[in-house]
Tab-separated table of C-alpha atoms in Angstrom:
chain	number	residue	atom	x	y	z
A	17	MET	CA	-48.923	73.131	24.000
A	18	GLU	CA	-51.422	72.273	26.679
A	19	SER	CA	-50.111	72.008	30.178
A	20	ASN	CA	-51.229	69.288	32.446
A	21	ILE	CA	-51.402	70.421	36.071
A	22	GLU	CA	-51.224	66.896	37.459
A	23	GLU	CA	-47.986	66.213	35.689
A	24	THR	CA	-46.278	69.467	36.541
A	25	THR	CA	-47.243	69.709	40.207
A	26	PRO	CA	-44.394	68.269	42.240
A	27	SER	CA	-45.565	65.401	44.374
A	28	PHE	CA	-43.862	63.373	47.061
A	29	ASP	CA	-42.673	59.984	45.932
A	30	PRO	CA	-41.778	57.789	48.936
A	31	SER	CA	-39.645	55.449	46.830
A	32	LYS	CA	-37.368	58.308	45.879
A	33	ASN	CA	-34.488	59.413	48.086
A	34	TYR	CA	-34.681	63.202	48.035
A	35	ASP	CA	-31.677	63.568	50.352
A	36	GLU	CA	-29.483	62.034	47.678
A	37	ASP	CA	-30.655	64.666	45.195
A	38	THR	CA	-29.955	67.447	47.672
A	39	LEU	CA	-26.496	66.087	48.402
A	40	ALA	CA	-25.746	65.626	44.711
A	41	GLN	CA	-26.745	69.225	44.036
A	42	GLN	CA	-24.561	70.405	46.913
A	43	ARG	CA	-21.594	68.445	45.497
A	44	GLU	CA	-22.170	70.097	42.101
A	45	ILE	CA	-22.049	73.556	43.672
A	46	GLU	CA	-18.862	72.633	45.540
A	47	LYS	CA	-17.288	71.389	42.306
A	48	GLU	CA	-18.163	74.602	40.528
A	49	ILE	CA	-16.593	76.711	43.268
A	50	ALA	CA	-13.513	74.459	43.260
A	51	ALA	CA	-13.151	74.864	39.494
A	52	THR	CA	-13.228	78.659	39.602
A	53	GLN	CA	-11.449	79.630	42.839
A	54	SER	CA	-8.057	78.455	44.079
A	55	MET	CA	-7.902	77.524	47.740
A	56	VAL	CA	-5.323	80.249	48.321
A	57	SER	CA	-4.714	82.646	45.423
A	58	GLN	CA	-1.772	84.616	44.048
A	59	LEU	CA	-1.397	88.201	45.225
A	60	TYR	CA	-3.893	90.776	43.945
A	61	THR	CA	-3.540	94.551	43.929
A	62	PHE	CA	-6.389	96.720	45.131
A	63	ASP	CA	-6.746	98.159	41.638
A	64	GLU	CA	-7.766	94.641	40.598
A	65	ILE	CA	-10.020	94.111	43.624
A	66	VAL	CA	-11.903	97.377	43.157
A	67	GLU	CA	-13.170	96.071	39.801
A	68	GLU	CA	-15.289	93.532	41.716
A	69	TYR	CA	-17.519	96.423	42.723
A	70	SER	CA	-19.715	98.423	40.398
A	71	GLN	CA	-19.191	102.161	39.921
A	72	GLU	CA	-22.400	102.819	41.871
A	73	ASP	CA	-21.152	100.924	44.885
A	74	ALA	CA	-19.586	104.039	46.410
A	75	ILE	CA	-19.273	102.737	49.952
A	76	TYR	CA	-17.308	99.612	49.093
A	77	ARG	CA	-15.199	101.416	46.498
A	78	GLN	CA	-14.283	103.990	49.104
A	79	LYS	CA	-13.370	101.283	51.584
A	80	ILE	CA	-11.123	99.625	49.013
A	81	GLU	CA	-9.372	103.006	48.684
A	82	ASP	CA	-8.975	103.033	52.463
A	83	LEU	CA	-7.368	99.579	52.349
A	84	LYS	CA	-5.155	100.685	49.480
A	85	SER	CA	-3.752	103.476	51.643
A	86	ARG	CA	-2.638	100.957	54.268
A	87	PHE	CA	-2.132	97.631	52.503
A	88	LYS	CA	-0.193	96.577	49.435
A	89	ASN	CA	-1.799	93.322	48.367
A	90	LEU	CA	-4.582	90.884	49.010
A	91	ARG	CA	-4.601	87.108	48.702
A	92	LYS	CA	-7.991	85.477	48.181
A	93	THR	CA	-9.151	82.208	49.674
A	94	ARG	CA	-11.801	79.843	48.308
A	95	GLY	CA	-15.348	80.599	49.451
A	96	ASP	CA	-16.102	77.103	50.692
A	97	GLY	CA	-16.856	77.794	54.351
A	98	ASN	CA	-13.267	76.965	55.314
A	99	CYS	CA	-11.848	80.355	54.343
A	100	PHE	CA	-11.031	81.570	57.851
A	101	TYR	CA	-9.011	78.469	58.680
A	102	ARG	CA	-7.230	78.437	55.336
A	103	ALA	CA	-6.474	82.161	55.490
A	104	PHE	CA	-5.231	81.834	59.068
A	105	GLY	CA	-3.094	78.777	58.269
A	106	PHE	CA	-1.461	80.188	55.176
A	107	ALA	CA	-0.900	83.710	56.512
A	108	TYR	CA	0.545	82.425	59.765
A	109	LEU	CA	2.950	79.896	58.245
A	110	GLU	CA	4.045	82.538	55.768
A	111	THR	CA	5.065	84.855	58.617
A	112	LEU	CA	6.932	81.966	60.263
A	113	LEU	CA	9.175	81.696	57.174
A	114	SER	CA	11.068	84.716	58.498
A	115	ASN	CA	10.618	84.216	62.242
A	116	GLY	CA	12.535	81.222	63.543
A	117	LYS	CA	11.851	81.961	67.195
A	118	GLU	CA	8.091	82.094	66.756
A	119	TYR	CA	8.276	78.977	64.581
A	120	LYS	CA	9.957	77.086	67.408
A	121	ARG	CA	7.273	78.212	69.876
A	122	PHE	CA	4.455	77.249	67.509
A	123	PHE	CA	6.067	73.928	66.594
A	124	ASP	CA	6.101	72.890	70.246
A	125	ILE	CA	2.455	73.864	70.782
A	126	ALA	CA	1.448	72.054	67.610
A	127	GLN	CA	3.436	68.964	68.550
A	128	LYS	CA	1.897	68.761	72.002
A	129	SER	CA	-1.646	69.501	70.874
A	130	LYS	CA	-2.297	65.958	69.677
A	131	ASP	CA	-2.121	64.380	73.113
A	132	GLU	CA	-4.342	67.105	74.533
A	133	LEU	CA	-6.977	66.429	71.884
A	134	VAL	CA	-6.768	62.679	72.439
A	135	SER	CA	-7.295	63.257	76.155
A	136	LEU	CA	-10.465	65.194	75.295
A	137	GLY	CA	-11.836	62.066	73.676
A	138	PHE	CA	-11.197	62.641	69.976
A	139	PRO	CA	-10.628	59.322	68.213
A	140	GLN	CA	-6.909	58.629	68.274
A	141	PHE	CA	-6.868	56.879	64.924
A	142	THR	CA	-8.121	59.774	62.809
A	143	LEU	CA	-6.499	62.402	64.995
A	144	GLU	CA	-3.058	60.926	64.348
A	145	ASP	CA	-3.754	60.949	60.653
A	146	PHE	CA	-4.643	64.639	60.658
A	147	HIS	CA	-1.878	65.582	63.061
A	148	ASP	CA	0.792	63.853	60.950
A	149	THR	CA	-0.287	65.727	57.832
A	150	PHE	CA	-0.652	68.981	59.760
A	151	MET	CA	2.923	68.649	61.046
A	152	ASP	CA	4.192	67.770	57.550
A	153	VAL	CA	2.804	71.075	56.309
A	154	VAL	CA	4.139	72.972	59.346
A	155	LYS	CA	7.621	71.507	58.762
A	156	MET	CA	7.648	72.942	55.250
A	157	VAL	CA	8.524	76.234	56.966
A	158	GLU	CA	11.968	75.001	58.041
A	159	LYS	CA	13.136	73.239	54.889
A	160	PRO	CA	13.906	76.230	54.404
A	161	GLY	CA	10.487	77.008	53.100
A	162	THR	CA	9.303	79.415	50.458
A	163	THR	CA	6.011	81.178	49.933
A	164	ASP	CA	5.647	79.310	46.644
A	165	ALA	CA	6.054	75.928	48.317
A	166	LEU	CA	3.452	76.851	50.953
A	167	LEU	CA	1.142	78.105	48.238
A	168	GLU	CA	1.459	74.803	46.444
A	169	ALA	CA	0.730	72.850	49.642
A	170	PHE	CA	-2.296	75.001	50.454
A	171	ASN	CA	-3.676	74.333	46.998
A	172	ASP	CA	-3.204	70.579	47.273
A	173	GLY	CA	-6.638	69.235	48.207
A	174	GLY	CA	-5.321	66.578	50.573
A	175	LEU	CA	-2.761	68.670	52.453
A	176	SER	CA	-4.836	71.834	52.569
A	177	ASP	CA	-8.057	70.195	53.732
A	178	TYR	CA	-6.252	68.036	56.285
A	179	PHE	CA	-4.650	71.212	57.625
A	180	VAL	CA	-8.088	72.841	57.903
A	181	VAL	CA	-9.509	69.792	59.670
A	182	TYR	CA	-6.763	69.934	62.285
A	183	LEU	CA	-7.305	73.659	62.917
A	184	ARG	CA	-11.006	72.886	63.366
A	185	LEU	CA	-10.103	70.221	65.927
A	186	LEU	CA	-7.862	72.707	67.762
A	187	VAL	CA	-10.765	75.177	67.949
A	188	SER	CA	-13.108	72.461	69.164
A	189	GLY	CA	-10.549	71.311	71.731
A	190	HIS	CA	-10.007	74.823	73.069
A	191	LEU	CA	-13.745	75.499	73.325
A	192	GLN	CA	-14.357	72.228	75.144
A	193	GLN	CA	-11.452	72.739	77.522
A	194	ASN	CA	-12.829	76.172	78.416
A	195	ALA	CA	-16.521	75.306	78.138
A	196	ASP	CA	-17.471	77.276	81.247
A	197	LEU	CA	-16.153	80.479	79.619
A	198	TYR	CA	-17.736	79.980	76.228
A	199	VAL	CA	-21.125	78.480	77.071
A	200	TYR	CA	-22.708	81.954	77.402
A	201	PHE	CA	-21.621	82.954	73.897
A	202	ILE	CA	-23.352	80.104	72.133
A	203	ASP	CA	-26.686	80.625	70.333
A	204	GLY	CA	-29.596	78.411	71.206
A	205	GLU	CA	-29.906	75.829	73.914
A	206	ARG	CA	-26.737	73.975	73.067
A	207	THR	CA	-23.840	72.671	75.074
A	208	VAL	CA	-20.326	73.648	73.998
A	209	LYS	CA	-19.779	70.082	72.829
A	210	GLU	CA	-22.937	70.170	70.699
A	211	PHE	CA	-21.866	73.512	69.258
A	212	CYS	CA	-18.490	72.015	68.353
A	213	SER	CA	-19.978	69.017	66.571
A	214	GLN	CA	-22.488	71.210	64.725
A	215	GLU	CA	-20.541	74.390	63.952
A	216	VAL	CA	-16.834	73.693	64.318
A	217	GLU	CA	-15.837	70.152	63.378
A	218	PRO	CA	-17.787	69.641	60.109
A	219	MET	CA	-15.903	70.887	57.036
A	220	GLY	CA	-17.431	73.926	55.364
A	221	LYS	CA	-19.038	75.355	58.506
A	222	GLU	CA	-18.317	79.077	58.533
A	223	SER	CA	-16.409	80.798	61.298
A	224	ASP	CA	-17.744	83.420	63.601
A	225	HIS	CA	-16.160	85.624	66.264
A	226	ILE	CA	-16.079	82.752	68.746
A	227	HIS	CA	-14.088	80.511	66.378
A	228	ILE	CA	-11.489	83.239	65.855
A	229	VAL	CA	-11.154	84.007	69.551
A	230	SER	CA	-10.744	80.326	70.173
A	231	LEU	CA	-8.080	79.634	67.518
A	232	THR	CA	-6.001	82.687	68.436
A	233	LYS	CA	-6.118	81.639	72.071
A	234	ALA	CA	-5.393	77.975	71.380
A	235	LEU	CA	-2.247	78.904	69.430
A	236	GLN	CA	-1.497	82.164	71.303
A	237	VAL	CA	-1.321	84.130	68.074
A	238	PRO	CA	-2.636	87.729	68.029
A	239	ILE	CA	-4.248	88.677	64.716
A	240	CYS	CA	-6.024	91.679	63.250
A	241	VAL	CA	-9.217	91.570	61.188
A	242	GLU	CA	-10.295	94.489	58.993
A	243	TYR	CA	-14.085	94.486	58.766
A	244	MET	CA	-15.496	95.816	55.528
A	245	ASP	CA	-19.212	96.442	55.860
A	246	ARG	CA	-21.652	99.158	54.861
A	247	GLU	CA	-21.136	101.343	57.915
A	248	GLY	CA	-18.771	104.319	58.077
A	249	ASP	CA	-16.249	105.297	55.410
A	250	LYS	CA	-13.288	103.234	56.620
A	251	CYS	CA	-12.841	99.567	57.472
A	252	ASN	CA	-13.095	98.821	61.175
A	253	SER	CA	-10.088	96.954	62.425
A	254	PHE	CA	-10.268	94.637	65.378
A	255	THR	CA	-7.362	92.949	67.123
A	256	PHE	CA	-7.863	89.506	68.604
A	257	ASN	CA	-5.500	89.523	71.542
A	258	PRO	CA	-5.132	86.071	73.069
A	259	PHE	CA	-3.226	87.481	76.053
A	260	GLU	CA	-6.020	89.802	77.125
A	261	GLY	CA	-6.891	89.240	80.740
A	262	SER	CA	-3.846	87.069	81.369
A	263	ALA	CA	-0.949	88.056	83.606
A	264	ASP	CA	1.922	87.627	81.157
A	265	ALA	CA	2.506	90.827	79.236
A	266	ALA	CA	3.249	89.107	75.946
A	267	ASP	CA	3.550	91.123	72.761
A	268	ALA	CA	0.047	91.510	71.372
A	269	THR	CA	1.092	93.063	68.059
A	270	PRO	CA	-0.969	91.268	65.395
A	271	VAL	CA	1.100	88.734	63.485
A	272	PHE	CA	-0.964	89.167	60.308
A	273	THR	CA	-4.175	90.806	59.113
A	274	LEU	CA	-7.247	89.280	57.500
A	275	LEU	CA	-9.918	91.117	55.559
A	276	TYR	CA	-13.524	90.272	56.395
A	277	ARG	CA	-16.146	90.948	53.794
A	278	PRO	CA	-19.595	89.682	54.846
A	279	GLY	CA	-19.316	85.895	54.916
A	280	HIS	CA	-15.692	85.672	53.794
A	281	TYR	CA	-12.059	86.058	54.927
A	282	ASP	CA	-9.048	86.925	52.739
A	283	ILE	CA	-5.440	87.779	53.627
A	284	LEU	CA	-4.074	91.375	53.654
A	285	TYR	CA	-0.434	92.390	53.157
A	286	PRO	CA	0.644	95.737	54.668
A	287	LEU	CA	2.527	98.406	52.727
B	24	MET	CA	-11.305	57.353	43.319
B	25	ALA	CA	-9.259	60.065	44.910
B	26	ASN	CA	-6.172	58.740	46.607
B	27	ILE	CA	-6.900	60.335	49.998
B	28	ALA	CA	-10.233	58.568	50.298
B	29	GLU	CA	-8.759	55.198	49.361
B	30	GLN	CA	-5.808	55.512	51.757
B	31	ARG	CA	-8.102	56.485	54.546
B	32	ILE	CA	-10.521	53.593	54.011
B	33	LYS	CA	-7.613	51.155	53.817
B	34	ARG	CA	-6.322	52.418	57.146
B	35	GLU	CA	-9.780	52.281	58.666
B	36	PHE	CA	-9.988	48.674	57.643
B	37	LYS	CA	-6.682	47.826	59.249
B	38	GLU	CA	-6.950	49.837	62.423
B	39	VAL	CA	-10.609	50.287	63.197
B	40	VAL	CA	-12.849	47.796	61.568
B	41	ARG	CA	-10.999	44.694	62.724
B	42	SER	CA	-10.521	45.698	66.324
B	43	ASP	CA	-11.876	43.487	69.071
B	44	GLU	CA	-14.036	46.313	70.307
B	45	VAL	CA	-15.865	46.296	67.007
B	46	ALA	CA	-16.545	42.576	67.205
B	47	ALA	CA	-17.885	42.978	70.735
B	48	CYS	CA	-20.271	45.719	69.608
B	49	ASN	CA	-21.699	43.456	66.945
B	50	ILE	CA	-20.801	45.555	63.907
B	51	LYS	CA	-18.796	44.712	60.821
B	52	VAL	CA	-17.747	46.005	57.427
B	53	GLU	CA	-16.725	44.133	54.277
B	54	LEU	CA	-15.427	45.167	50.912
B	55	VAL	CA	-17.675	44.665	47.904
B	56	ASN	CA	-15.032	45.446	45.277
B	57	ASP	CA	-11.303	46.072	45.221
B	58	ASN	CA	-11.392	49.822	44.846
B	59	PHE	CA	-12.791	50.606	48.295
B	60	THR	CA	-15.716	52.653	47.003
B	61	GLU	CA	-18.466	50.165	47.808
B	62	LEU	CA	-18.718	48.508	51.168
B	63	ARG	CA	-21.201	46.309	52.905
B	64	GLY	CA	-21.845	46.894	56.586
B	65	GLU	CA	-23.801	44.986	59.170
B	66	ILE	CA	-25.056	45.952	62.601
B	67	GLY	CA	-26.688	43.800	65.226
B	68	GLY	CA	-29.920	45.083	66.737
B	69	PRO	CA	-29.273	46.511	70.217
B	70	PRO	CA	-30.392	44.432	73.217
B	71	ASP	CA	-33.730	45.287	74.868
B	72	THR	CA	-35.098	46.863	71.701
B	73	ALA	CA	-37.526	45.644	69.056
B	74	TYR	CA	-34.464	45.038	66.841
B	75	GLU	CA	-32.720	42.647	69.251
B	76	GLY	CA	-31.444	39.497	67.595
B	77	GLY	CA	-31.683	40.960	64.087
B	78	LYS	CA	-28.769	41.489	61.693
B	79	PHE	CA	-29.186	44.566	59.529
B	80	LYS	CA	-27.233	44.893	56.312
B	81	LEU	CA	-26.122	48.295	55.106
B	82	GLU	CA	-24.985	49.559	51.732
B	83	ILE	CA	-22.066	51.984	52.142
B	84	ASN	CA	-20.696	54.120	49.325
B	85	ILE	CA	-17.527	56.102	49.841
B	86	PRO	CA	-17.544	59.429	47.950
B	87	GLU	CA	-14.410	60.676	46.199
B	88	THR	CA	-14.249	63.489	48.734
B	89	TYR	CA	-14.155	61.174	51.770
B	90	PRO	CA	-13.331	61.864	54.614
B	91	PHE	CA	-14.322	65.502	54.055
B	92	ASN	CA	-17.814	64.391	53.082
B	93	PRO	CA	-19.713	61.577	54.797
B	94	PRO	CA	-20.102	58.056	53.441
B	95	GLN	CA	-23.497	57.411	51.836
B	96	VAL	CA	-25.252	54.761	53.865
B	97	LYS	CA	-28.609	53.047	53.569
B	98	PHE	CA	-30.289	49.975	54.978
B	99	VAL	CA	-30.501	47.015	52.629
B	100	THR	CA	-32.406	44.948	55.181
B	101	LYS	CA	-35.976	46.153	55.488
B	102	ILE	CA	-36.643	47.786	58.824
B	103	TRP	CA	-39.547	49.523	60.611
B	104	HIS	CA	-38.081	52.602	62.259
B	105	PRO	CA	-39.094	56.325	62.316
B	106	ASN	CA	-35.702	57.534	61.035
B	107	ILE	CA	-35.265	54.940	58.293
B	108	SER	CA	-37.415	54.726	55.188
B	109	SER	CA	-39.347	51.453	55.136
B	110	VAL	CA	-39.390	51.806	51.328
B	111	THR	CA	-35.836	52.822	50.363
B	112	GLY	CA	-33.778	52.211	53.489
B	113	ALA	CA	-32.669	55.873	53.445
B	114	ILE	CA	-31.506	57.114	56.826
B	115	CYS	CA	-32.106	60.389	58.626
B	116	LEU	CA	-29.076	60.871	60.864
B	117	ASP	CA	-27.258	64.173	61.454
B	118	ILE	CA	-23.722	62.792	61.117
B	119	LEU	CA	-24.541	61.368	57.682
B	120	LYS	CA	-25.548	64.861	56.584
B	121	ASP	CA	-24.441	68.263	57.852
B	122	GLN	CA	-22.817	67.107	61.065
B	123	TRP	CA	-20.288	64.778	59.523
B	124	ALA	CA	-16.717	65.605	60.565
B	125	ALA	CA	-13.580	64.266	58.945
B	126	ALA	CA	-12.384	62.947	62.299
B	127	MET	CA	-15.233	60.419	62.263
B	128	THR	CA	-14.864	56.945	60.826
B	129	LEU	CA	-16.989	54.079	59.538
B	130	ARG	CA	-16.885	52.764	63.079
B	131	THR	CA	-18.450	56.020	64.322
B	132	VAL	CA	-21.169	55.671	61.688
B	133	LEU	CA	-22.034	52.062	62.523
B	134	LEU	CA	-22.091	52.711	66.264
B	135	SER	CA	-24.262	55.802	65.725
B	136	LEU	CA	-26.693	53.758	63.633
B	137	GLN	CA	-26.866	51.182	66.373
B	138	ALA	CA	-27.572	53.982	68.843
B	139	LEU	CA	-30.293	55.261	66.504
B	140	LEU	CA	-31.988	51.844	66.603
B	141	ALA	CA	-31.961	52.046	70.408
B	142	ALA	CA	-33.207	55.657	70.523
B	143	ALA	CA	-35.398	56.801	67.643
B	144	GLU	CA	-36.003	60.482	66.996
B	145	PRO	CA	-39.615	60.582	65.816
B	146	ASP	CA	-39.644	64.386	65.610
B	147	ASP	CA	-37.025	64.277	62.880
B	148	PRO	CA	-38.464	61.414	60.834
B	149	GLN	CA	-37.419	59.830	57.569
B	150	ASP	CA	-40.566	57.710	57.389
B	151	ALA	CA	-43.609	59.772	58.364
B	152	VAL	CA	-45.959	56.767	58.590
B	153	VAL	CA	-43.699	54.923	61.001
B	154	ALA	CA	-42.991	58.063	63.036
B	155	GLN	CA	-46.699	58.736	63.451
B	156	GLN	CA	-47.307	55.215	64.659
B	157	TYR	CA	-44.337	55.470	67.016
B	158	LYS	CA	-45.799	58.575	68.605
B	159	GLU	CA	-49.499	57.732	68.589
B	160	ASN	CA	-49.543	53.990	69.029
B	161	ASN	CA	-46.212	52.968	70.461
B	162	ALA	CA	-47.270	49.472	71.538
B	163	ILE	CA	-48.258	48.607	67.965
B	164	PHE	CA	-45.087	50.241	66.686
B	165	GLN	CA	-42.925	48.047	68.952
B	166	ARG	CA	-44.769	44.931	67.893
B	167	THR	CA	-44.499	45.847	64.205
B	168	ALA	CA	-40.786	46.656	64.455
B	169	ARG	CA	-40.150	43.343	66.207
B	170	HIS	CA	-42.120	41.498	63.559
B	171	TRP	CA	-40.119	43.159	60.735
B	172	THR	CA	-36.906	42.205	62.561
B	173	THR	CA	-37.994	38.573	62.486
B	174	ALA	CA	-39.295	38.704	58.919
B	175	TYR	CA	-36.295	40.450	57.322
B	176	ALA	CA	-33.352	40.473	59.731
B	177	GLY	CA	-33.453	36.955	61.138
B	178	GLY	CA	-34.853	37.975	64.527
B	179	PRO	CA	-36.008	35.197	66.900
B	180	ASN	CA	-39.536	36.311	67.852
B	181	THR	CA	-42.534	34.893	66.014
B	182	ASP	CA	-45.741	36.849	66.497
B	183	THR	CA	-48.372	34.288	65.517
B	184	GLU	CA	-51.277	36.735	65.427
B	185	LEU	CA	-49.477	39.051	62.981
B	186	GLU	CA	-48.255	36.082	60.895
B	187	GLU	CA	-51.840	34.850	60.556
B	188	LYS	CA	-53.020	38.249	59.332
B	189	ILE	CA	-50.340	38.238	56.665
B	190	THR	CA	-51.270	34.694	55.662
B	191	SER	CA	-54.916	35.673	55.352
B	192	MET	CA	-53.994	38.556	53.052
B	193	LYS	CA	-51.725	36.297	51.012
B	194	ASN	CA	-54.720	34.018	50.614
B	195	MET	CA	-56.614	36.957	49.150
B	196	GLY	CA	-53.891	37.072	46.505
B	197	PHE	CA	-51.674	39.844	47.850
B	198	ASP	CA	-47.885	39.708	47.747
B	199	GLU	CA	-46.392	38.969	51.173
B	200	HIS	CA	-44.207	42.066	51.460
B	201	LYS	CA	-46.952	44.367	50.190
B	202	ALA	CA	-49.378	42.791	52.656
B	203	ARG	CA	-46.899	43.347	55.492
B	204	VAL	CA	-46.401	46.995	54.524
B	205	ALA	CA	-50.151	47.601	54.255
B	206	LEU	CA	-50.913	45.891	57.574
B	207	SER	CA	-48.079	47.731	59.315
B	208	THR	CA	-49.263	51.032	57.897
B	209	LYS	CA	-52.878	50.399	58.908
B	210	ASP	CA	-52.122	49.242	62.468
B	211	TRP	CA	-52.771	45.556	61.536
B	212	ASP	CA	-56.419	46.099	60.543
B	213	VAL	CA	-56.928	43.548	57.722
B	214	THR	CA	-59.911	45.336	56.167
B	215	ARG	CA	-58.211	48.718	56.034
B	216	ALA	CA	-54.982	47.135	54.788
B	217	ALA	CA	-56.843	45.418	51.946
B	218	GLU	CA	-58.585	48.667	51.024
B	219	TYR	CA	-55.226	50.429	51.067
B	220	LEU	CA	-53.742	47.911	48.638
B	221	ILE	CA	-56.730	48.012	46.283
B	222	SER	CA	-57.044	51.800	46.109
């Protein structure tokens, strides 16, 4: 068959909306991910996780062994850019199932947060919507709640995504309230507010160190992250202590631990 | 349509779209069908701009994943603006793409579009021809945009000189809209516009 260069060379057609094609393709990718990964998974053992890595991948296989010596299980989250928030939300509420005192403390912070966000200029109408759903999920803890019920809620598109949106708003709110502290940690010539509308508030925007610092501080919840990268022979653990630098000597023992593999957060369960 | 999206749009209709503030800002939204997936929007051109006095209709489609993904919006009314395609009405605006956040509403979108009409961003263009004119020949751009507002959006200003050029091209046998596009593209030079249409 003869090929015709003129026909095969892509050319710009001004009557065509290329953005729509790009968006449609993006939606297809999202659908594919949604079809194959649950938002928050069942528990996995490390013997199952190690199979994700080839025999030749000695470094990662060794690090999985390291995790296995300290942790019992792992729960995966969907790789949709919201994994940090979803992992944080699920892991935290799960610990609250057996900690009534901490639940009470968190409930009050969560309840009050709405007015603070409204005072920062977030639109009241949508904020109320997200806050109501967020609180509905939070209240599942006291029903009394079960891990299974939380798991079901975190895999319900509406509830789970609304929960993520509200955590994003809390991060944005905290960053904006403390803009003078965070402005030096932001890449590029951006204000904290611009950073929030570009990197925090839109769904699917991945989380970095600054997002984690901000969420743990906003909710006053210390967490630990195990970093699994190609350096060293063990995972590096890092504790985000929201009380650091403050006068009150609150207990900074991490409430739960997340596993970071480049670009993604999952939940770890200790032995 | 997913239930979340429909509930949300219904609430937006009740609580946002019909507020007095919205009427004062000269924006509105209407349903096209009963299932809340297709809407028709309208924004008034901002005062002291080339779009003043015009009413611009918008086609709004609500995706199943709303409000986690943005509504799809394009101009139905033809408009001459660097960030809006003069051919398709497609819009280049960050919040309709990667900077959409679920806390935003249709009201946010319409007000942002109005703001875009008042402050174009020619360095991030949707229509390269218009953006080039905006940057290199702003006086002609303003005049052209004002003329399009009158021709397509019911604007009040008649520019007799431009009208006559279009009439002369119509007399040569060209379609009015095509003549307007060619003249606008070629900075209102009748000869070059005619060449452009013939080639």
